[in-house]
Coordinates of C-alpha atoms in Angstrom, one line a residue:
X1 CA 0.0 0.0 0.0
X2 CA 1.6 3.7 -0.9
X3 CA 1.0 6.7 1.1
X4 CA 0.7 10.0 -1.2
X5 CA 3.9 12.3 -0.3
X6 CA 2.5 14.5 2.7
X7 CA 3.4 18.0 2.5
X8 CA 4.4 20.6 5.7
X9 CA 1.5 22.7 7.0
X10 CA 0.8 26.0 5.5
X11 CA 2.4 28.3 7.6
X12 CA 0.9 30.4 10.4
X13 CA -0.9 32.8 10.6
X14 CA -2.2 32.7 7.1
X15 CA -4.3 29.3 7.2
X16 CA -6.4 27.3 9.7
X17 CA -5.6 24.0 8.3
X18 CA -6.0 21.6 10.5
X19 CA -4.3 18.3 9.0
X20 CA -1.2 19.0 7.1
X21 CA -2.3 16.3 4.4
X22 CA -4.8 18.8 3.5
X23 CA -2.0 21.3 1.9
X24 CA 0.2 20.0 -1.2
X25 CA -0.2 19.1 -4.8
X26 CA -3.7 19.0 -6.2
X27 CA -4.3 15.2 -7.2
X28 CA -7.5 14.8 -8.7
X29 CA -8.6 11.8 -10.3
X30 CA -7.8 13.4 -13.6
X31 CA -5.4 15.3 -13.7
X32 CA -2.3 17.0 -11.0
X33 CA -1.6 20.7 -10.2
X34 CA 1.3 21.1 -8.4
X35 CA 1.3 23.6 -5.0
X36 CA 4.1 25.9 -6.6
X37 CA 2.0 26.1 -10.1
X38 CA 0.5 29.9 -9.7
X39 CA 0.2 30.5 -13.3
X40 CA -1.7 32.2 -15.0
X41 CA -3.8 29.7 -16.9
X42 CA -4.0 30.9 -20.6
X43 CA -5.7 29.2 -23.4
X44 CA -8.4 27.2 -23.5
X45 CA -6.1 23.9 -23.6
X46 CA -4.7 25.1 -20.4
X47 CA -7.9 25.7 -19.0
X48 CA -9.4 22.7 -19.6
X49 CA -6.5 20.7 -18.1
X50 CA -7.3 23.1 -14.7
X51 CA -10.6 22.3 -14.9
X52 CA -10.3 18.2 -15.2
X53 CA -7.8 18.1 -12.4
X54 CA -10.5 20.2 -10.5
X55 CA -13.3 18.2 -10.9
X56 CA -15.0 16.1 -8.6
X57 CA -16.3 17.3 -5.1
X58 CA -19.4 19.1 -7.1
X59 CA -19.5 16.2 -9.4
X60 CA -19.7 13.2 -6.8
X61 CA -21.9 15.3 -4.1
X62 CA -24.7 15.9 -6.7
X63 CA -24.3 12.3 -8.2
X64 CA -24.0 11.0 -4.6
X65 CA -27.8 12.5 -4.1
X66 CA -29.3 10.7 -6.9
X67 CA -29.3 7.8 -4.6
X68 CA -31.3 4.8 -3.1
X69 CA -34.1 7.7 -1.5
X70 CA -34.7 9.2 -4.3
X71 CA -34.9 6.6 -7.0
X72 CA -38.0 5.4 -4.6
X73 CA -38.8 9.6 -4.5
X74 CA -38.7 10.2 -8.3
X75 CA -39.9 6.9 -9.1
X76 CA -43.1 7.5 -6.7
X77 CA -44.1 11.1 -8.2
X78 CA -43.9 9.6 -11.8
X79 CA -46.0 6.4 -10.7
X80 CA -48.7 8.5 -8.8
X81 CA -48.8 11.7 -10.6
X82 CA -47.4 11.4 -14.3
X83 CA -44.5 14.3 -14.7
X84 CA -47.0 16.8 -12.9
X85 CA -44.5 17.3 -10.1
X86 CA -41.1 17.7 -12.5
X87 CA -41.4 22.0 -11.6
X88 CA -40.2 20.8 -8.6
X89 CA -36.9 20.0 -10.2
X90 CA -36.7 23.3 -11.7
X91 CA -37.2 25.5 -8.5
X92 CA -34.4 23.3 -6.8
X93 CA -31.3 24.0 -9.2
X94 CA -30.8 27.9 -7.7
X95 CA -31.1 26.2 -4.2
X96 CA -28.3 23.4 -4.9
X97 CA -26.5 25.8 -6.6
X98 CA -26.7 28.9 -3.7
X99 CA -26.3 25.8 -0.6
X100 CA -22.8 24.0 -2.3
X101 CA -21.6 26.8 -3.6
X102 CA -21.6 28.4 -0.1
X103 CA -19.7 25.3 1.2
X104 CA -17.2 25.0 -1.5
X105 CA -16.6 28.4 -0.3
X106 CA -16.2 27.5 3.0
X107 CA -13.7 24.5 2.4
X108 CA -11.0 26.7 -0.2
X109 CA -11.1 29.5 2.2
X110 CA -11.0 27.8 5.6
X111 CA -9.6 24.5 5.3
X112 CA -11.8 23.5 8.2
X113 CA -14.6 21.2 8.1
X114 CA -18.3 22.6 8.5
X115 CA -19.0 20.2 12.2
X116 CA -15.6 22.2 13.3
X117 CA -16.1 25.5 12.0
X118 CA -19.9 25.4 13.8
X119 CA -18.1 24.5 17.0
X120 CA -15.5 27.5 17.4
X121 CA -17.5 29.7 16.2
X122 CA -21.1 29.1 17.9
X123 CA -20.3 26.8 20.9
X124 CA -20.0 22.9 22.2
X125 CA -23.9 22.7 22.2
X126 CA -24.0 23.5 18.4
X127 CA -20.9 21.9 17.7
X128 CA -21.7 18.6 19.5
X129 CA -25.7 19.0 18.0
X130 CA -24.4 19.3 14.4
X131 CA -21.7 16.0 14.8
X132 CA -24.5 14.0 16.7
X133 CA -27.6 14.7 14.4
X134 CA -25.4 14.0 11.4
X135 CA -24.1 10.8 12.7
X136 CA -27.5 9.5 13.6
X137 CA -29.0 10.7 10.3
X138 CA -26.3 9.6 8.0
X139 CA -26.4 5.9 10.0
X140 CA -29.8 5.5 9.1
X141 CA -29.4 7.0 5.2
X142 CA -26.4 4.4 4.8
X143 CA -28.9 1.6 5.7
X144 CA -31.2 2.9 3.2
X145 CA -28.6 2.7 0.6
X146 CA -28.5 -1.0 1.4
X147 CA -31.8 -1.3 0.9
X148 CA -31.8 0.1 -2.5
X149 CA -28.5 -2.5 -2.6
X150 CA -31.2 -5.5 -1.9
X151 CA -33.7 -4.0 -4.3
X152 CA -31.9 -4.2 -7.2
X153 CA -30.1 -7.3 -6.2
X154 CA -33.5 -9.0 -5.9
X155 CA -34.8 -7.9 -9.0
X156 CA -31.6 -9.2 -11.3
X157 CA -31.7 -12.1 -9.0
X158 CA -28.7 -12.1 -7.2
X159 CA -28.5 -13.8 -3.6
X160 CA -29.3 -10.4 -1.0
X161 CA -26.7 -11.3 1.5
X162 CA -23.9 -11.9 -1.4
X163 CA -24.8 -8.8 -2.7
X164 CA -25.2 -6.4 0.6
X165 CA -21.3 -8.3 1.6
X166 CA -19.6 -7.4 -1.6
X167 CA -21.4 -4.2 -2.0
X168 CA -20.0 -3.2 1.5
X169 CA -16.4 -4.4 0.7
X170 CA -16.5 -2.3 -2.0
X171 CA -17.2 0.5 -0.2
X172 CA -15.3 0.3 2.6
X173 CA -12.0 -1.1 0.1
X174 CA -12.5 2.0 -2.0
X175 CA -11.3 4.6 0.9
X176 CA -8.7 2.5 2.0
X177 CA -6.1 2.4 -0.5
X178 CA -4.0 5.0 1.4
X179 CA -4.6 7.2 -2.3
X180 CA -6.8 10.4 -2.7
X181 CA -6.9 9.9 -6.6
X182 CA -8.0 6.2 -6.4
X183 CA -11.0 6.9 -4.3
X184 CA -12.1 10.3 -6.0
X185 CA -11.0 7.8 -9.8
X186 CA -13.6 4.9 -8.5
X187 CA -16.4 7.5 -7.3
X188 CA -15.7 9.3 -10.7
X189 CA -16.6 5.8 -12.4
X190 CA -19.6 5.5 -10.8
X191 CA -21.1 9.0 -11.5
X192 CA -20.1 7.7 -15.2
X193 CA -23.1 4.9 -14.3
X194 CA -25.6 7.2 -13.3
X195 CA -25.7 8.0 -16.8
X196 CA -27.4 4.9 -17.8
X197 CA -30.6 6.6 -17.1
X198 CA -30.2 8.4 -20.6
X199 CA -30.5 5.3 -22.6
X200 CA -33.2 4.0 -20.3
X201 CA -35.3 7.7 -20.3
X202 CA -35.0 7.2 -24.8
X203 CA -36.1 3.4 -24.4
X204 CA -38.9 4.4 -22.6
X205 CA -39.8 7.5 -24.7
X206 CA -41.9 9.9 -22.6
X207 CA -44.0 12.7 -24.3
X208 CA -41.2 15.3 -24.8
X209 CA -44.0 17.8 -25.0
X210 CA -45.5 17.0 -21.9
X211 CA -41.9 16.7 -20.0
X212 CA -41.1 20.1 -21.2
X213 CA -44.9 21.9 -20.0
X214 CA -44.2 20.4 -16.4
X215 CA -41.0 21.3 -16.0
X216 CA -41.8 25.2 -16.2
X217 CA -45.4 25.0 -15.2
X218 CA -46.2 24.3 -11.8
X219 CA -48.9 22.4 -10.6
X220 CA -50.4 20.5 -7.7
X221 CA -51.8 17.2 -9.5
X222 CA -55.1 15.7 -7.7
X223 CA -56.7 19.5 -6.9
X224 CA -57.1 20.5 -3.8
X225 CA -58.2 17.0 -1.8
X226 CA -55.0 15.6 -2.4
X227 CA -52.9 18.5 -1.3
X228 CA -52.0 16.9 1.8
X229 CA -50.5 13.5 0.2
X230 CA -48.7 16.2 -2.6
X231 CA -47.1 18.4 -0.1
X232 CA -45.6 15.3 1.7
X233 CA -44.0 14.2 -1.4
X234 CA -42.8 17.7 -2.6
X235 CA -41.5 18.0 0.7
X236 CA -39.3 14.2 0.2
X237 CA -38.4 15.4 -3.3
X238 CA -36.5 18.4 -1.4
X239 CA -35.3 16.7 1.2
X240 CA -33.9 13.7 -1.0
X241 CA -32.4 16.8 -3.4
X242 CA -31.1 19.1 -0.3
X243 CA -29.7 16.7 2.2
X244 CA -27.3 18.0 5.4
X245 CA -24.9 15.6 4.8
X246 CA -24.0 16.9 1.1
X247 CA -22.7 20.3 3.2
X248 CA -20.5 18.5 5.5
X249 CA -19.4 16.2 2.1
X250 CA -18.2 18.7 -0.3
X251 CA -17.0 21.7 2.0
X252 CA -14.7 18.1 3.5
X253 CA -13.7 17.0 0.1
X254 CA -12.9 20.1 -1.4
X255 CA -10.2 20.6 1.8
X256 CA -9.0 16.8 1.2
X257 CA -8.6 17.9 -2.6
X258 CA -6.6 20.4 -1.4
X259 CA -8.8 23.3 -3.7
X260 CA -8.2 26.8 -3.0
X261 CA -10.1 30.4 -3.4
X262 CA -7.5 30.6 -6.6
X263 CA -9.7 27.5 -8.5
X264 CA -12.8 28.8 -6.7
X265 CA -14.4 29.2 -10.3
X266 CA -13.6 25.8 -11.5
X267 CA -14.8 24.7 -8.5
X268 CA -18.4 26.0 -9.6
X269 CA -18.1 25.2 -13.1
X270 CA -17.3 21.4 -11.3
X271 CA -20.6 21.7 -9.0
X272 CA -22.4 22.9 -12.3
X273 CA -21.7 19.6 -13.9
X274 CA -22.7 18.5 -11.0
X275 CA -26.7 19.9 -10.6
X276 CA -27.4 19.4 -14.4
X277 CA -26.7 15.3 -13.8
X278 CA -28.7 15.2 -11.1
X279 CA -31.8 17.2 -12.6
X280 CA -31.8 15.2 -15.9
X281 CA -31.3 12.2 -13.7
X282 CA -34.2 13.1 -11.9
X283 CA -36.3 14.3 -14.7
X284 CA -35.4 11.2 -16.8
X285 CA -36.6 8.7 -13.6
X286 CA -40.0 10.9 -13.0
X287 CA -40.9 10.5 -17.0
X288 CA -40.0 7.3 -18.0
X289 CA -42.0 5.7 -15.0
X290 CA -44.7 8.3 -15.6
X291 CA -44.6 6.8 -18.9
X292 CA -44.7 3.2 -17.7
X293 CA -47.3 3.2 -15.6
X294 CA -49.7 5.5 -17.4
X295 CA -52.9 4.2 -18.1
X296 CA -52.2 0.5 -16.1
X297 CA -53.5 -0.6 -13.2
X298 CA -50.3 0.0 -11.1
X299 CA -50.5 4.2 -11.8
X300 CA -50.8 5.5 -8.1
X301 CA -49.7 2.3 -6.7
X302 CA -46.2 2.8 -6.0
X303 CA -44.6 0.2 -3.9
X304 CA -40.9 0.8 -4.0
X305 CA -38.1 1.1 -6.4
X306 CA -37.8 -3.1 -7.4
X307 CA -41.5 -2.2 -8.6
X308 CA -40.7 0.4 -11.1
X309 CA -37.7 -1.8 -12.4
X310 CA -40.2 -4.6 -13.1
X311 CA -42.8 -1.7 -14.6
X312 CA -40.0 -1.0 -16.9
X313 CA -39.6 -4.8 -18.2
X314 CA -43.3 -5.4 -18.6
X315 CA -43.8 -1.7 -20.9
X316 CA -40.4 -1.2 -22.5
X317 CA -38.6 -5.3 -22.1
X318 CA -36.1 -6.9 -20.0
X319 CA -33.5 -5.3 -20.8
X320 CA -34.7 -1.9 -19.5
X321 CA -35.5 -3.2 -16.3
X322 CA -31.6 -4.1 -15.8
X323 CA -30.4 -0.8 -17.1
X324 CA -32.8 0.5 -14.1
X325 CA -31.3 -1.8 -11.5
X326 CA -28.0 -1.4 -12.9
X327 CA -28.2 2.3 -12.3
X328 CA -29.9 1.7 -8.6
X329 CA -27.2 -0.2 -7.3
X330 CA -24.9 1.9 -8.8
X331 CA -26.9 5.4 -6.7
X332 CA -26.8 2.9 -3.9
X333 CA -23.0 2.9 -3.4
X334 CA -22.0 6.2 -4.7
X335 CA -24.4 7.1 -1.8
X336 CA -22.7 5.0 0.6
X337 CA -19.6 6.5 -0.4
X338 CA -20.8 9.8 0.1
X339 CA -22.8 9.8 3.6
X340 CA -20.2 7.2 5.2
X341 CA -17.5 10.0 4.3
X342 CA -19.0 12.5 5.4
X343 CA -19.5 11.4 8.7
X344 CA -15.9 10.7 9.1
X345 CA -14.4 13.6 8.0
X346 CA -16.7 15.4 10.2
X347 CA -16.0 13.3 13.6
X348 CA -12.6 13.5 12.5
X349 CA -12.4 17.3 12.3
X350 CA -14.3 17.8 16.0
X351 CA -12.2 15.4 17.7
X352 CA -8.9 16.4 16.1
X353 CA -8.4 12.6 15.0
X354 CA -6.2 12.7 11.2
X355 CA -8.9 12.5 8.7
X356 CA -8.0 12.7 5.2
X357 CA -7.6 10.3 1.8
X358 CA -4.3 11.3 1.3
X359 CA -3.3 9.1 4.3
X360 CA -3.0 5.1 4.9
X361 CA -4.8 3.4 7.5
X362 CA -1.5 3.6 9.7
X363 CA -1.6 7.4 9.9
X364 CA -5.4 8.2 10.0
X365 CA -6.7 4.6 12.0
X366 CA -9.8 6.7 14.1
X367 CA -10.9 8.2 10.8
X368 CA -11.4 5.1 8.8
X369 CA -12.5 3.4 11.7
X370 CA -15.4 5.5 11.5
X371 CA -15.8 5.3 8.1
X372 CA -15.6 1.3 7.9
X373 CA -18.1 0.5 11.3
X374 CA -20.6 2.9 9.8
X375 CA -20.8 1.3 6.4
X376 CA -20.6 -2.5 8.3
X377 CA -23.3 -1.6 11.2
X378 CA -25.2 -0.5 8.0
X379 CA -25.2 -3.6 5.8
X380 CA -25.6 -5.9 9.1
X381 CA -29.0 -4.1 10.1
X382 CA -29.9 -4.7 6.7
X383 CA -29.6 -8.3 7.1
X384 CA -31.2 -9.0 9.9
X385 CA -34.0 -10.5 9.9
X386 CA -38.0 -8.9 11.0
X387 CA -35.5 -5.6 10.7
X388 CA -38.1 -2.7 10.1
X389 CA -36.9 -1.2 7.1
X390 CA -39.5 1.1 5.7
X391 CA -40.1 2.4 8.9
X392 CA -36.3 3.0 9.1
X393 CA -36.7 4.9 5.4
X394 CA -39.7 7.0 7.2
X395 CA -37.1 7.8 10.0
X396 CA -34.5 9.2 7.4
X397 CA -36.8 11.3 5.7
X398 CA -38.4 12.9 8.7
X399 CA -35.3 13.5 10.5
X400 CA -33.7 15.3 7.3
X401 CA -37.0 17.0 6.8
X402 CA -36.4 18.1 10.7
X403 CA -32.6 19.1 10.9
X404 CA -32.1 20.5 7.4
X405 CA -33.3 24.1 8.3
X406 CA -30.7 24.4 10.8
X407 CA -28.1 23.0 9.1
X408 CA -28.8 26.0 6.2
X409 CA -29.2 28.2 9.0
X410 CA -25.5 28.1 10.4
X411 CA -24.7 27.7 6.6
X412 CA -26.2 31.4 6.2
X413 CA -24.5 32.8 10.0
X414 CA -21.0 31.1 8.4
X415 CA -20.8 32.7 5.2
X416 CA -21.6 36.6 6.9
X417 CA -18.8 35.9 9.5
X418 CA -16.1 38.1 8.1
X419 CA -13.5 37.2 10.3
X420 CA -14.0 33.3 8.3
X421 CA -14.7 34.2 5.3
X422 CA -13.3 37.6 5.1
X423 CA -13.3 39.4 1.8
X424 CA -15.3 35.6 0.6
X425 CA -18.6 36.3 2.9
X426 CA -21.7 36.7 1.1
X427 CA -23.1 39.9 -0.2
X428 CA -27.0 41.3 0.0
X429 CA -28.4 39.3 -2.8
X430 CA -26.9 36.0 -1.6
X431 CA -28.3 36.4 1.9
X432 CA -31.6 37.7 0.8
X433 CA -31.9 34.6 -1.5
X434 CA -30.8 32.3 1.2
X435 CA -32.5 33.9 3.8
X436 CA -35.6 32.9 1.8
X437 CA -34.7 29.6 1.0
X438 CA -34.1 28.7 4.7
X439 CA -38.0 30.2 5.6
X440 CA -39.5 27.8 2.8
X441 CA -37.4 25.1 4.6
X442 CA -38.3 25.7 7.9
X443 CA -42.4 25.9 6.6
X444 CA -42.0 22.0 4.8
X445 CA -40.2 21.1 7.8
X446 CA -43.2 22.4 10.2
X447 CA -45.7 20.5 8.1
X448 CA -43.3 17.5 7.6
X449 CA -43.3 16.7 11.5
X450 CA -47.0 17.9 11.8
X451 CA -47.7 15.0 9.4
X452 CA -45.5 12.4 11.4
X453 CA -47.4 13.2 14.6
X454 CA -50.7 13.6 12.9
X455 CA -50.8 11.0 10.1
X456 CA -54.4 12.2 8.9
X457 CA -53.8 15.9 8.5
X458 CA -56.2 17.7 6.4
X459 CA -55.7 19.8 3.5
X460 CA -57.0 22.4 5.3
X461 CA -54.5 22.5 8.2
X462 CA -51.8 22.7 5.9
X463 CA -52.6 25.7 4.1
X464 CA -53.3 27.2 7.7
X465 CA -49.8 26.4 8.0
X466 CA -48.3 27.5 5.4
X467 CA -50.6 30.7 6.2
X468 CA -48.5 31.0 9.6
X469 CA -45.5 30.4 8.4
X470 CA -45.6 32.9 5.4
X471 CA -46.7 36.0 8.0
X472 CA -44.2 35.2 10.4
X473 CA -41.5 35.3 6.9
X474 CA -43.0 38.0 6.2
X475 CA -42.7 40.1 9.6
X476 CA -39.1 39.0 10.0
X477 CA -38.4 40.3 6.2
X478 CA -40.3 44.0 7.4
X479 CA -37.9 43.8 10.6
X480 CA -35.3 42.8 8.5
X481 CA -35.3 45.6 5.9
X482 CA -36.1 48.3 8.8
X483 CA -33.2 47.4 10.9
X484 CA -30.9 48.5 7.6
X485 CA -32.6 51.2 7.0
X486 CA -32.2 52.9 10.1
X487 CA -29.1 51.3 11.2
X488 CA -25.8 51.9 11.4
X489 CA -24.7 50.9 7.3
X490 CA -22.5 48.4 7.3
X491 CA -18.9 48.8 5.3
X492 CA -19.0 47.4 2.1
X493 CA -16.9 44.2 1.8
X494 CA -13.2 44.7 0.3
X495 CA -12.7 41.8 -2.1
X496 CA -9.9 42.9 -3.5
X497 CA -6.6 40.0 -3.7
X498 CA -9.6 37.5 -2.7
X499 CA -7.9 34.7 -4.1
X500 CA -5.1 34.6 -2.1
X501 CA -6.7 35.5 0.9
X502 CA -7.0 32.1 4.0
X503 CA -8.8 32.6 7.0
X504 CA -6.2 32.9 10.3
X505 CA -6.0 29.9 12.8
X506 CA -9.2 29.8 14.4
X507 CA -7.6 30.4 17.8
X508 CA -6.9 33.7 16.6
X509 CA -10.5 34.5 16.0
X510 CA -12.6 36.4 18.4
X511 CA -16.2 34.6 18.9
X512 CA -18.9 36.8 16.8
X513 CA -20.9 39.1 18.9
X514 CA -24.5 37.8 19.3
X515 CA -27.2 40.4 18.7
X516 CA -30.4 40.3 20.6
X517 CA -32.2 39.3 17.7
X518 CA -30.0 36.6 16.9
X519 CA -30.1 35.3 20.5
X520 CA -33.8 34.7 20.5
X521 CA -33.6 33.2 16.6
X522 CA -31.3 31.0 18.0
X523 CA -33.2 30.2 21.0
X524 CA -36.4 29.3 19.0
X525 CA -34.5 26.9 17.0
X526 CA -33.0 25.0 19.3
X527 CA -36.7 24.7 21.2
X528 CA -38.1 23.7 17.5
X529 CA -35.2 21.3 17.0
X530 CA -35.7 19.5 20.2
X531 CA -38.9 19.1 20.5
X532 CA -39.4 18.4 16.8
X533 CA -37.0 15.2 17.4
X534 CA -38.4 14.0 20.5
X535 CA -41.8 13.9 19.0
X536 CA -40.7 12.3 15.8
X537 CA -38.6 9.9 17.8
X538 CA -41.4 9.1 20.1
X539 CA -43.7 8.0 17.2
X540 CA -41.5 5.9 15.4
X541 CA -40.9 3.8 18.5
X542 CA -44.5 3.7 18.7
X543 CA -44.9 2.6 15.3
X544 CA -42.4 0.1 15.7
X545 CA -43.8 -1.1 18.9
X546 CA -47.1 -1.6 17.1
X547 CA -45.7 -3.1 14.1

């Protein structure tokens, strides 16, 4: 096994890195730039060869949410409703886009993880909240990528525990080759896959018209007495689209690439490629089932994923149903990949463990310890028998539904703190954009644990929700815009020599000052946040306890 050349720390006080394999030559899994290459690039040759070595955190954390949740999520909304919900898709690009580009931010400027960065600058509470919700959360998502795993072993009639087994030696094999470039090569392959969905979308031929119409015209398909049941699955399309882990993922991997504010617009032209995979992905999956299933006696009778695979043999033949489970298994472990990663770089950033690719097993054992238990606890839960495995899938979504507002929220409070991201923190339109996105959030979220508690919610108290939820957005917007307008006006941000600019050790950062206002917002969501999980957590062990 070879250990990538480490190089020395970048010295203090420019840069916060915290693990010195995070600072050297740019390996990517196609292509090098070396640390002392600070050339100009020139040409579009040259430019292209930047950009090829650059890609890959965008790339694999878009890909990587294509995964087993949402081929069941995309695959329900075309079974039940046709393409009426594929506006959905459209909406959600400018909030992929504003979230991970915010991160990727974050990672070239800091060099500090997202769990880390949340704990020095907001307190243990939030820091030990953020690593414990994640762990919990991304546990349970890895078990649903085991499930998708079974599915599509099942359906091209492979033996399940074979197939869960090798699935999870591949995974946990992959990280541990000591070799940044071999992982980020194999998880590179594997977006390649997710491509299969093409072929499949052209077998299947949906209405191109129709596809096009829904995509820019919303809709709510049913009327009014299926609003309910609607909202619930717009609200797992976003959650299976805008996950926490994928902020923990790429601001991670962009350190471990070694990226800095200098390829910060590769970076975005990587996270690009990124977002328009994952909506034509997601478009293809929500027409070609629609397409399937129209006009049978299985529309609006979604079961799970293994159903749509053999919907797809019985309309379009065989062979599309194995280019469908092909391309589920293939979700399945780029997920895995993904949300087990995650996880590890984020413990290993809070506890101070070593936590990168670049390193063998020797010189980073906590951090793929972590990885490898998460990913075996995973696939063993999935093999035991009796285990309760949709209800665990109803336990992912809720919980993300439940702790992704927060997660944007210290997202938004990170990217204004000038002392991180200096002349890098966001500017009026970003946080007004933001700011926006993170009230819509927090409204599905509301109604997404109303729904758990409440399983027979009417239409009627959802609107009166969404009612609530939109005057209270709009009387913190009014107190919003007043306190600028007869405050003190900020200084505008200097950006100038940006791209050379690091954010100082974190030790030499003074805490930023909490405002009155801020104090009770944060106060109100850590209430909401509590009590939200103890209720959700309460009926799911009730459920199960029925069950």
């Amino acid at each position: 096994m070879t250990t990538a050349p480490v190089r020395p720390a970048v010295p203090a006080p420019r840069a916060a890195v915290l693990d010195d394999a995070h600072v050297g030559d740019i390996r990517g899994a196609l292509g090098t730039i070396k640390l002392d290459d600070t050339g100009e690039r020139r040409g579009l040759s040259a430019k292209f060869k930047t950009l090829l070595a650059i890609v890959g955190p965008g790339l694999i954390v878009m890909v990587g949410d294509n995964d087993a949740g949402a081929f069941g999520t995309y695959g329900q909304a075309g079974q039940n409703y046709g393409t009426g919900l594929l506006w959905t898709l459209l909406l959600l690009v400018p909030v992929l886009y504003v979230n991970q580009e915010m991160v990727l931010r974050l990672g070239a400027v800091t060099g500090v993880g997202h769990a880390r960065l949340i704990l020095e600058r907001f307190g243990k509470f939030w820091g030990a909240f953020s690593v414990i919700d994640l762990f919990l959360l991304n546990a349970l998502t890895l078990v649903t990528e085991f499930i998708g795993i079974t599915l599509a072993a099942g359906y091209l009639g492979l033996p399940k525990t074979g197939s869960v087994v090798l699935a999870a030696a591949i995974i946990i094999a992959s990280a541990f080759t000591g070799s940044f470039r071999r992982f980020e090569r194999i998880a590179i392959l594997l977006c390649a896959g997710s491509l299969l969905l093409v072929p499949l979308y052209f077998m299947v031929h949906p209405k191109t018209s129709q596809m096009a119409h829904d995509f820019v015209v919303p809709a709510i398909p049913g009327g009014s007495g299926e609003l309910a049941t609607v909202m619930l699955l717009i609200i797992a399309i976003v959650g299976t689209t805008v996950a926490p882990w994928q902020l923990f993922f790429q601001q991670s991997f962009v350190i471990d690439k070694r990226i800095t504010p200098r390829f910060m617009k590769y970076e975005k032209v990587d996270l690009w490629i990124g977002i328009a995979i994952v909506v034509v992905g997601a478009a293809a999956m929500m027409g070609f089932t629609a397409a399937t299933f129209a006009g049978t006696k299985e529309f609006g009778q979604f079961t799970d994923a293994a159903g749509v695979a053999q919907g797809l043999e019985a309309h379009a033949g065989k062979l599309a149903g194995v280019l469908f489970a092909v391309a589920l298994l293939d979700a399945s472990i780029i997920g895995a990949f993904a949300v087990s990663l995650s996880t590890a770089y984020a413990i290993g950033d809070v506890m101070g463990m070593k936590h990168s690719l670049h390193r063998g097993i020797k010189g980073a054992k906590g951090f793929y310890a972590v990885y490898a238990g998460l990913v075996a606890v995973a696939a063993t839960v999935v093999l035991i028998p009796g285990s309760p495995l949709g209800l665990l899938t109803q336990g992912v979504q809720t919980l993300a539904g439940v702790l992704l507002p927060s997660a944007s929220v210290f997202l938004l409070l990170l990217c204004n703190d000038k002392a991180v991201l200096g002349p890098w923190a966001n500017g009026p339109k970003t946080n007004a954009f933001t700011a926006a996105v993170v009230g819509v959030l927090v409204t599905l979220s509301v109604i997404l644990t109303a729904s758990v508690l409440f399983p027979d919610i009417t239409s009627a108290a959802i609107l009166d929700i969404l009612a609530a939820c939109g005057v209270i957005g709009v009387l913190a917007a009014g107190y919003s815009f007043t306190r600028r307008r007869t405050g003190t006006k900020e200084d505008p941000i200097d950006r100038t020599g940006r791209e050379n600019w690091r954010m100082p050790p974190l030790d030499t950062l003074t805490r930023p000052a909490m405002s009155t206002a801020r104090k009770i917002g944060m106060g109100a969501l850590r209430t909401y946040l509590l009590i939200a999980m103890v209720l959700v957590v309460i009926k799911i062990v009730q459920v199960a306890l029925a069950q």
